[in-house]
Amino acid sequence: MTADATKPASFEALAIDTLPARLGHLEALAGRVGPDALAWKVREVGDGNLNLVFIVEGPKGAVVVKQALPYVRLVGESWPLPLKRSFFEYHALTRQQARAPGAVPQVLHFDEAQALIVMEYLSPHVILRKALIDGRELPRVAQDLGLFLARTLFRGSDLAMPARARKADLALFADNVELCDITENLVFTDPYFEAELNRHTPRLSPLVAELRADRDLKVEAQRLKHLFAANAETLLHGDLHTGSVMVTEQETRVIDPEFAFYGPMAFDVGMLIANFWMSFFSQAGHEENGPRDAMRAYLLRVAAGTWATFRAEFRRLWRTERTGMLYAGSLFENRGDPLGAEQALDAVLHSLWQDMLGFAGVEIHRRILGLAHNADFETIGDEALRARCEAPALRFGRHLVVNRHRIQGMEEVNGLALLIEKETRA
Ligand code: SR1
Ligand code: MG
């Protein structure tokens, strides 16, 4: 099969029956799956909000083909979305692979015009969110994700990169405007007023009205949006929730960085940890086969462990890889003042902690009040029970956003989560 015979001149969405003819000529696929494209088995498995995802299997093995659509899949063609997000995803994957080797799937092929990426098929991995809903305690996630966060966020910033290279990269990713716009609206603004596409569990309406009338909350959410939009600190994953992580007992991989852009380090950390807390609050809705007390305790350990690993690895990188223009050694260590560098590190980590809490709070709110909900709560069929899980999560999120500057540490936050969650089962 030749490339010319089957390759459309402009973008065309793939389908199960057209994929073998369209991609059969690619060595990246044929080499991994098998040379006879007619023998390939193709499944479309995309359950995200935006893209097509195919698994292509053959006698030799399997690959994943991910293709962007020119609109938001969740909403339809009425919401156009540029194909270039695939370009940003590809470039983000290559940077993440360099900065945190082994943490992301291997990229086998990228076609910019067709907005498609062929990548390693991860098996027997499952989506972390699903594993947590099923009550599985994955032993490695806190460690693996804490390391991923510290390594990608530190190494993509002015703490580590040469200024010229970082500015060039910043310019490259600055064009991911439409995906930033989604986050700016869906995470930071829409949840706090009656935006058209919002929805929530109906019996939460009194609490939702209370939150939307909460001036302190709205002001703090906008301060966080300001930070998100204006603090181009490092290359973020940009959408690091538990649906963007694939796991086995032994391995953790981060997928889907199409929202990548230069923003504040604490955003990725807060978004991820928020998803552990939401899983924690949702567990009461998944107790059909027995109590989930152990799972609840596990999730709080994962939230604390992710932060602790991130902080420890960030400290290590600060001491060993601080080669960028910020907090230069020429001001500290090279002048016999290593304690100055440590003081600066403590100050940076302190800000990251507070910002992380704030971003976690808005992420919790938007998953319950906005357009894009998560399966942790959505799969709780009993509406009254779902509302009993979501309400404490909303109150917890409000506390994080408004009081983040006063919260001392993980013990305090997790203690509060435990206390508030008990309301669900009272
Ligand atoms: C319209 S897109 C909605 C959400 O899906 C993505 O996964 C991001 O989380 C985005 O906010
Ligand atoms: Mg995604």
Short mmCIF file of C-alpha atoms and ligand atoms in Angstrom, two decimals:
data_model
loop_
_atom_site.label_atom_id
_atom_site.label_comp_id
_atom_site.label_asym_id
_atom_site.label_seq_id
_atom_site.Cartn_x
_atom_site.Cartn_y
_atom_site.Cartn_z
CA MET A 1 0.00 0.00 0.00
CA THR A 2 1.55 3.36 -0.96
CA ALA A 3 1.24 6.63 0.86
CA ASP A 4 0.02 8.56 -2.16
CA ALA A 5 -2.84 6.23 -2.95
CA THR A 6 -4.54 6.66 0.37
CA LYS A 7 -3.38 9.88 1.98
CA PRO A 8 -6.00 12.66 1.80
CA ALA A 9 -4.75 16.09 0.73
CA SER A 10 -6.24 17.76 3.80
CA PHE A 11 -7.44 16.67 7.21
CA GLU A 12 -9.86 13.77 7.28
CA ALA A 13 -11.02 12.04 10.41
CA LEU A 14 -10.06 8.39 10.63
CA ALA A 15 -12.66 5.66 11.02
CA ILE A 16 -12.34 2.02 12.02
CA ASP A 17 -12.79 0.84 8.44
CA THR A 18 -10.58 3.48 6.78
CA LEU A 19 -7.65 3.37 9.19
CA PRO A 20 -5.83 0.33 7.73
CA ALA A 21 -5.92 1.75 4.20
CA ARG A 22 -4.95 5.23 5.38
CA LEU A 23 -2.09 4.23 7.67
CA GLY A 24 -1.03 0.86 6.29
CA HIS A 25 2.04 2.37 4.60
CA LEU A 26 3.52 3.70 7.84
CA GLU A 27 6.52 1.79 9.05
CA ALA A 28 5.78 3.01 12.57
CA LEU A 29 2.57 0.98 12.51
CA ALA A 30 3.43 -1.87 10.20
CA GLY A 31 6.68 -2.53 12.06
CA ARG A 32 4.88 -2.87 15.37
CA VAL A 33 1.51 -4.32 14.33
CA GLY A 34 2.37 -6.42 11.28
CA PRO A 35 2.88 -5.66 7.57
CA ASP A 36 -0.54 -6.80 6.35
CA ALA A 37 -2.88 -3.93 7.16
CA LEU A 38 -5.88 -6.00 6.13
CA ALA A 39 -5.17 -8.27 9.09
CA TRP A 40 -5.28 -5.41 11.60
CA LYS A 41 -8.03 -5.26 14.18
CA VAL A 42 -9.06 -1.67 14.91
CA ARG A 43 -11.13 -0.44 17.87
CA GLU A 44 -12.14 3.13 18.71
CA VAL A 45 -11.78 3.54 22.46
CA GLY A 46 -11.77 7.32 22.96
CA ASP A 47 -13.88 8.20 25.97
CA GLY A 48 -12.34 11.61 26.61
CA ASN A 49 -13.94 14.94 25.81
CA LEU A 50 -12.01 15.87 22.70
CA ASN A 51 -10.42 13.25 20.43
CA LEU A 52 -10.57 9.99 18.55
CA VAL A 53 -8.44 7.19 20.00
CA PHE A 54 -7.93 3.90 18.18
CA ILE A 55 -6.19 0.73 19.29
CA VAL A 56 -4.72 -1.10 16.31
CA GLU A 57 -3.78 -4.73 16.91
CA GLY A 58 -2.15 -7.27 14.65
CA PRO A 59 -0.03 -10.40 14.70
CA LYS A 60 3.11 -8.58 15.87
CA GLY A 61 1.64 -6.26 18.49
CA ALA A 62 -0.44 -3.13 18.97
CA VAL A 63 -0.25 0.67 18.85
CA VAL A 64 -2.48 3.58 19.75
CA VAL A 65 -3.52 6.13 17.14
CA LYS A 66 -4.83 9.37 18.59
CA GLN A 67 -6.38 11.93 16.26
CA ALA A 68 -7.69 15.38 17.09
CA LEU A 69 -11.07 16.38 15.70
CA PRO A 70 -11.77 19.92 14.53
CA TYR A 71 -14.35 20.34 17.29
CA VAL A 72 -14.97 19.39 20.94
CA ARG A 73 -16.20 15.81 20.85
CA LEU A 74 -18.13 16.21 24.11
CA VAL A 75 -20.22 19.07 22.70
CA GLY A 76 -20.17 18.56 18.93
CA GLU A 77 -19.42 20.60 15.83
CA SER A 78 -21.01 23.70 17.35
CA TRP A 79 -17.78 24.11 19.36
CA PRO A 80 -14.87 24.21 16.87
CA LEU A 81 -11.40 23.47 18.22
CA PRO A 82 -8.19 23.70 16.19
CA LEU A 83 -6.32 20.60 15.14
CA LYS A 84 -3.02 22.19 16.17
CA ARG A 85 -3.55 20.82 19.70
CA SER A 86 -2.10 17.61 18.33
CA PHE A 87 1.11 19.50 17.49
CA PHE A 88 1.34 20.75 21.07
CA GLU A 89 0.66 17.30 22.45
CA TYR A 90 3.43 15.84 20.31
CA HIS A 91 5.94 18.49 21.38
CA ALA A 92 4.92 18.20 25.02
CA LEU A 93 5.40 14.42 24.91
CA THR A 94 8.91 14.77 23.53
CA ARG A 95 9.85 17.26 26.25
CA GLN A 96 8.29 15.18 29.02
CA GLN A 97 10.13 12.10 27.76
CA ALA A 98 13.43 14.02 27.93
CA ARG A 99 12.72 15.51 31.36
CA ALA A 100 11.10 12.49 33.01
CA PRO A 101 12.32 9.48 31.01
CA GLY A 102 9.91 6.57 30.91
CA ALA A 103 6.99 8.51 32.36
CA VAL A 104 5.05 9.00 29.11
CA PRO A 105 4.19 6.70 26.18
CA GLN A 106 6.76 6.44 23.42
CA VAL A 107 5.83 8.44 20.31
CA LEU A 108 6.19 6.38 17.11
CA HIS A 109 4.91 8.79 14.47
CA PHE A 110 3.41 12.27 14.17
CA ASP A 111 1.42 13.66 11.23
CA GLU A 112 0.71 17.33 11.71
CA ALA A 113 -1.73 17.74 8.80
CA GLN A 114 -3.82 14.78 9.92
CA ALA A 115 -3.41 15.82 13.58
CA LEU A 116 -2.53 12.30 14.56
CA ILE A 117 0.00 10.71 16.84
CA VAL A 118 0.89 7.04 16.74
CA MET A 119 2.18 5.88 20.08
CA GLU A 120 3.05 2.93 22.21
CA TYR A 121 0.06 0.85 23.33
CA LEU A 122 0.18 0.57 27.09
CA SER A 123 -1.01 -2.84 28.23
CA PRO A 124 -2.21 -4.08 30.70
CA HIS A 125 -2.46 -0.50 31.96
CA VAL A 126 -5.81 1.00 32.89
CA ILE A 127 -6.86 4.60 33.47
CA LEU A 128 -6.03 5.55 37.05
CA ARG A 129 -9.45 7.14 37.61
CA LYS A 130 -11.17 3.86 36.77
CA ALA A 131 -8.84 1.89 39.03
CA LEU A 132 -9.64 4.23 41.92
CA ILE A 133 -13.38 3.96 41.30
CA ASP A 134 -12.96 0.18 41.36
CA GLY A 135 -11.26 0.48 44.75
CA ARG A 136 -7.78 -0.56 43.63
CA GLU A 137 -4.85 0.67 45.70
CA LEU A 138 -2.00 1.26 43.27
CA PRO A 139 1.25 1.20 45.19
CA ARG A 140 3.38 3.42 42.94
CA VAL A 141 1.29 6.41 41.96
CA ALA A 142 2.32 8.90 44.64
CA GLN A 143 6.00 8.24 44.10
CA ASP A 144 5.86 8.08 40.30
CA LEU A 145 3.63 11.12 39.87
CA GLY A 146 5.47 13.20 42.47
CA LEU A 147 8.69 12.56 40.54
CA PHE A 148 7.03 13.28 37.19
CA LEU A 149 5.73 16.59 38.49
CA ALA A 150 9.00 17.76 40.00
CA ARG A 151 11.12 16.70 37.03
CA THR A 152 8.94 18.14 34.25
CA LEU A 153 8.08 21.34 36.11
CA PHE A 154 11.58 22.08 37.38
CA ARG A 155 13.43 21.13 34.22
CA GLY A 156 11.06 23.12 31.97
CA SER A 157 11.55 26.34 33.92
CA ASP A 158 14.08 29.16 34.24
CA LEU A 159 15.45 27.27 37.23
CA ALA A 160 17.06 24.79 34.86
CA MET A 161 16.81 25.84 31.22
CA PRO A 162 19.01 28.31 29.38
CA ALA A 163 16.98 31.52 29.08
CA ARG A 164 17.05 31.59 25.26
CA ALA A 165 15.86 28.01 24.89
CA ARG A 166 13.09 28.51 27.40
CA LYS A 167 11.88 31.70 25.73
CA ALA A 168 11.82 29.96 22.34
CA ASP A 169 9.77 27.16 23.84
CA LEU A 170 7.48 29.63 25.55
CA ALA A 171 6.84 31.24 22.16
CA LEU A 172 6.12 27.85 20.57
CA PHE A 173 3.51 26.87 23.15
CA ALA A 174 2.01 30.37 23.38
CA ASP A 175 -0.10 29.49 20.34
CA ASN A 176 -2.05 26.84 22.26
CA VAL A 177 -4.54 29.63 22.90
CA GLU A 178 -7.80 27.78 22.41
CA LEU A 179 -6.98 25.06 24.91
CA CYS A 180 -5.84 27.63 27.46
CA ASP A 181 -9.10 29.43 26.80
CA ILE A 182 -11.01 26.25 27.69
CA THR A 183 -9.20 26.02 31.02
CA GLU A 184 -9.50 29.74 31.71
CA ASN A 185 -13.26 29.58 31.26
CA LEU A 186 -14.20 26.08 32.40
CA VAL A 187 -11.97 25.96 35.47
CA PHE A 188 -11.76 29.50 36.74
CA THR A 189 -14.91 31.34 35.66
CA ASP A 190 -17.88 29.25 34.53
CA PRO A 191 -18.31 27.30 37.79
CA TYR A 192 -18.85 30.58 39.64
CA PHE A 193 -21.87 31.81 37.64
CA GLU A 194 -24.77 30.27 35.71
CA ALA A 195 -22.78 29.61 32.51
CA GLU A 196 -24.80 28.02 29.73
CA LEU A 197 -23.03 24.66 29.61
CA ASN A 198 -22.80 24.17 33.38
CA ARG A 199 -24.70 21.42 35.13
CA HIS A 200 -24.84 20.03 38.63
CA THR A 201 -26.69 17.40 40.62
CA PRO A 202 -30.07 19.12 41.13
CA ARG A 203 -30.27 18.79 44.88
CA LEU A 204 -27.04 20.72 45.27
CA SER A 205 -28.74 23.89 44.03
CA PRO A 206 -28.95 25.71 47.40
CA LEU A 207 -25.24 25.10 48.06
CA VAL A 208 -24.36 26.06 44.47
CA ALA A 209 -26.25 29.33 44.88
CA GLU A 210 -24.38 29.96 48.13
CA LEU A 211 -21.00 29.39 46.45
CA ARG A 212 -21.88 31.59 43.49
CA ALA A 213 -22.82 34.38 45.87
CA ASP A 214 -19.61 33.99 47.84
CA ARG A 215 -17.59 37.11 47.09
CA ASP A 216 -14.40 35.89 48.78
CA LEU A 217 -14.51 32.70 46.75
CA LYS A 218 -15.03 34.53 43.45
CA VAL A 219 -12.22 36.98 44.17
CA GLU A 220 -9.79 34.21 45.08
CA ALA A 221 -10.78 32.12 42.05
CA GLN A 222 -10.00 35.13 39.86
CA ARG A 223 -6.66 35.66 41.60
CA LEU A 224 -5.84 32.06 40.75
CA LYS A 225 -6.93 32.63 37.15
CA HIS A 226 -4.67 35.68 37.06
CA LEU A 227 -1.78 33.52 38.24
CA PHE A 228 -2.63 30.82 35.68
CA ALA A 229 -2.78 33.27 32.79
CA ALA A 230 0.12 35.54 33.71
CA ASN A 231 2.74 33.34 35.34
CA ALA A 232 4.42 31.55 32.43
CA GLU A 233 6.79 29.69 34.70
CA THR A 234 7.22 26.27 33.13
CA LEU A 235 5.86 23.87 30.54
CA LEU A 236 2.77 22.38 32.14
CA HIS A 237 0.98 19.19 31.22
CA GLY A 238 -2.08 21.40 31.51
CA ASP A 239 -4.73 18.71 32.15
CA LEU A 240 -3.17 16.38 34.69
CA HIS A 241 -6.12 14.62 36.26
CA THR A 242 -6.49 10.91 37.07
CA GLY A 243 -7.99 10.34 33.61
CA SER A 244 -4.62 11.39 32.16
CA VAL A 245 -2.69 8.67 33.96
CA MET A 246 -2.40 4.97 33.07
CA VAL A 247 -1.32 2.44 35.65
CA THR A 248 -0.42 -1.09 36.54
CA GLU A 249 0.76 -2.24 39.95
CA GLN A 250 4.33 -1.70 38.78
CA GLU A 251 4.13 1.29 36.46
CA THR A 252 2.63 4.74 36.02
CA ARG A 253 2.46 6.64 32.72
CA VAL A 254 1.15 10.12 32.04
CA ILE A 255 -0.81 10.66 28.81
CA ASP A 256 -2.71 13.40 26.94
CA PRO A 257 -0.70 16.63 27.32
CA GLU A 258 -2.59 18.50 24.59
CA PHE A 259 -3.33 21.38 27.02
CA ALA A 260 0.43 21.94 27.43
CA PHE A 261 1.55 25.54 27.75
CA TYR A 262 3.75 27.72 29.93
CA GLY A 263 1.99 28.40 33.23
CA PRO A 264 2.47 28.19 36.99
CA MET A 265 4.09 25.02 38.36
CA ALA A 266 1.47 24.64 41.06
CA PHE A 267 -1.32 24.18 38.50
CA ASP A 268 -0.37 20.62 37.49
CA VAL A 269 0.32 19.66 41.10
CA GLY A 270 -2.96 21.09 42.40
CA MET A 271 -5.09 19.64 39.61
CA LEU A 272 -3.69 16.15 40.17
CA ILE A 273 -3.98 16.18 43.96
CA ALA A 274 -7.54 17.57 43.66
CA ASN A 275 -8.44 14.45 41.74
CA PHE A 276 -7.19 12.25 44.59
CA TRP A 277 -9.29 14.26 47.02
CA MET A 278 -12.34 13.98 44.74
CA SER A 279 -11.83 10.25 44.55
CA PHE A 280 -11.69 10.27 48.36
CA PHE A 281 -15.01 12.15 48.63
CA SER A 282 -16.65 9.89 46.06
CA GLN A 283 -15.81 6.57 47.75
CA ALA A 284 -19.06 6.49 49.75
CA GLY A 285 -20.84 6.24 46.40
CA HIS A 286 -18.96 3.07 45.51
CA GLU A 287 -19.55 0.88 48.55
CA GLU A 288 -21.85 -1.69 46.89
CA ASN A 289 -19.33 -4.43 47.61
CA GLY A 290 -18.32 -3.33 51.07
CA PRO A 291 -16.97 -0.35 52.98
CA ARG A 292 -14.21 1.74 51.44
CA ASP A 293 -12.49 2.92 54.65
CA ALA A 294 -9.14 1.47 53.61
CA MET A 295 -9.48 3.07 50.18
CA ARG A 296 -10.26 6.44 51.76
CA ALA A 297 -7.16 6.20 53.94
CA TYR A 298 -5.12 5.15 50.90
CA LEU A 299 -6.28 8.17 48.87
CA LEU A 300 -5.28 10.61 51.59
CA ARG A 301 -1.90 8.90 51.75
CA VAL A 302 -1.57 9.29 47.98
CA ALA A 303 -2.43 13.01 48.16
CA ALA A 304 0.15 13.52 50.92
CA GLY A 305 2.70 11.23 49.28
CA THR A 306 2.45 12.95 45.90
CA TRP A 307 3.11 16.31 47.51
CA ALA A 308 5.93 14.94 49.70
CA THR A 309 7.65 13.27 46.75
CA PHE A 310 7.24 16.36 44.58
CA ARG A 311 8.74 18.54 47.31
CA ALA A 312 11.66 16.19 48.02
CA GLU A 313 12.53 15.80 44.34
CA PHE A 314 12.16 19.53 43.75
CA ARG A 315 14.62 20.10 46.63
CA ARG A 316 17.05 17.60 45.13
CA LEU A 317 16.85 19.25 41.69
CA TRP A 318 17.26 22.69 43.25
CA ARG A 319 20.51 21.56 44.83
CA THR A 320 21.87 19.64 41.85
CA GLU A 321 20.38 21.07 38.62
CA ARG A 322 19.80 24.76 39.29
CA THR A 323 21.58 25.88 36.14
CA GLY A 324 19.09 28.46 34.87
CA MET A 325 19.07 32.21 35.43
CA LEU A 326 16.88 32.15 38.55
CA TYR A 327 18.40 32.08 42.05
CA ALA A 328 21.82 31.75 40.44
CA GLY A 329 24.57 29.99 42.33
CA SER A 330 26.71 33.10 41.74
CA LEU A 331 24.59 34.84 44.38
CA PHE A 332 24.55 32.00 46.86
CA GLU A 333 26.68 28.83 46.85
CA ASN A 334 29.53 30.40 44.86
CA ARG A 335 29.73 33.21 47.42
CA GLY A 336 29.86 30.86 50.34
CA ASP A 337 26.17 31.36 51.11
CA PRO A 338 24.50 27.98 50.61
CA LEU A 339 21.99 28.88 53.31
CA GLY A 340 20.74 31.73 51.11
CA ALA A 341 19.86 29.22 48.40
CA GLU A 342 18.07 27.08 50.99
CA GLN A 343 16.11 30.09 52.23
CA ALA A 344 15.06 30.89 48.67
CA LEU A 345 14.08 27.26 48.12
CA ASP A 346 11.87 27.30 51.22
CA ALA A 347 10.19 30.48 50.01
CA VAL A 348 9.56 29.02 46.54
CA LEU A 349 8.13 25.80 48.00
CA HIS A 350 5.94 27.77 50.37
CA SER A 351 4.37 29.69 47.46
CA LEU A 352 3.97 26.48 45.49
CA TRP A 353 2.16 24.88 48.43
CA GLN A 354 -0.35 27.72 48.74
CA ASP A 355 -0.95 28.02 45.00
CA MET A 356 -1.29 24.24 44.71
CA LEU A 357 -4.08 24.27 47.30
CA GLY A 358 -5.91 27.03 45.46
CA PHE A 359 -5.71 25.29 42.09
CA ALA A 360 -6.91 22.07 43.73
CA GLY A 361 -9.94 23.88 45.10
CA VAL A 362 -11.07 25.32 41.75
CA GLU A 363 -10.50 21.95 40.04
CA ILE A 364 -12.85 20.31 42.56
CA HIS A 365 -15.48 22.99 41.94
CA ARG A 366 -15.37 22.81 38.18
CA ARG A 367 -15.79 19.00 38.14
CA ILE A 368 -19.01 19.31 40.14
CA LEU A 369 -20.41 22.62 38.88
CA GLY A 370 -19.10 23.05 35.35
CA LEU A 371 -19.33 21.33 31.96
CA ALA A 372 -16.71 18.58 32.34
CA HIS A 373 -17.60 16.33 35.26
CA ASN A 374 -15.64 13.29 36.34
CA ALA A 375 -16.62 9.65 36.51
CA ASP A 376 -15.78 9.41 40.22
CA PHE A 377 -19.02 11.24 41.00
CA GLU A 378 -20.89 10.70 37.72
CA THR A 379 -20.96 6.92 38.10
CA ILE A 380 -22.86 7.22 41.40
CA GLY A 381 -26.33 6.43 40.09
CA ASP A 382 -28.25 7.29 43.25
CA GLU A 383 -28.67 11.04 42.92
CA ALA A 384 -29.17 11.68 46.64
CA LEU A 385 -26.00 9.76 47.48
CA ARG A 386 -24.08 11.54 44.72
CA ALA A 387 -25.13 14.90 46.14
CA ARG A 388 -24.06 13.75 49.63
CA CYS A 389 -20.59 12.98 48.23
CA GLU A 390 -20.32 16.15 46.16
CA ALA A 391 -21.49 18.65 48.79
CA PRO A 392 -18.58 18.07 51.22
CA ALA A 393 -16.15 18.12 48.29
CA LEU A 394 -17.51 21.54 47.29
CA ARG A 395 -17.13 22.86 50.84
CA PHE A 396 -13.62 21.42 51.04
CA GLY A 397 -12.74 23.08 47.72
CA ARG A 398 -14.04 26.42 48.98
CA HIS A 399 -11.86 26.14 52.07
CA LEU A 400 -8.77 25.44 49.93
CA VAL A 401 -9.38 28.39 47.63
CA VAL A 402 -10.23 30.95 50.29
CA ASN A 403 -7.96 29.88 53.15
CA ARG A 404 -4.96 28.54 51.25
CA HIS A 405 -2.59 31.13 52.71
CA ARG A 406 -3.36 29.95 56.24
CA ILE A 407 -3.16 26.17 55.75
CA GLN A 408 -0.02 24.80 57.37
CA GLY A 409 0.47 21.34 55.87
CA MET A 410 -0.94 18.11 54.50
CA GLU A 411 -1.91 16.78 57.90
CA GLU A 412 -4.19 19.75 58.37
CA VAL A 413 -5.78 19.45 54.90
CA ASN A 414 -6.28 15.70 55.06
CA GLY A 415 -7.62 16.03 58.61
CA LEU A 416 -10.19 18.49 57.33
CA ALA A 417 -11.09 16.20 54.42
CA LEU A 418 -11.70 13.34 56.86
CA LEU A 419 -13.83 15.50 59.09
CA ILE A 420 -15.97 16.95 56.30
CA GLU A 421 -16.36 13.62 54.48
CA LYS A 422 -18.00 12.07 57.56
CA GLU A 423 -21.06 14.26 56.80
CA THR A 424 -21.65 12.08 53.73
CA ARG A 425 -22.23 9.05 55.87
CA ALA A 426 -23.86 10.70 58.93
C1 SR1 B 1 -14.44 21.00 26.51
S1 SR1 B 1 -13.12 20.11 27.14
C2 SR1 B 1 -13.49 19.81 28.77
C3 SR1 B 1 -12.39 19.27 29.56
O1 SR1 B 1 -11.91 18.08 28.98
C4 SR1 B 1 -10.50 18.05 29.04
O2 SR1 B 1 -10.03 16.82 29.46
C5 SR1 B 1 -10.10 19.18 29.97
O3 SR1 B 1 -10.10 18.76 31.30
C6 SR1 B 1 -11.17 20.14 29.69
O4 SR1 B 1 -11.30 21.13 30.70
MG MG B 2 -7.40 14.68 27.95
#
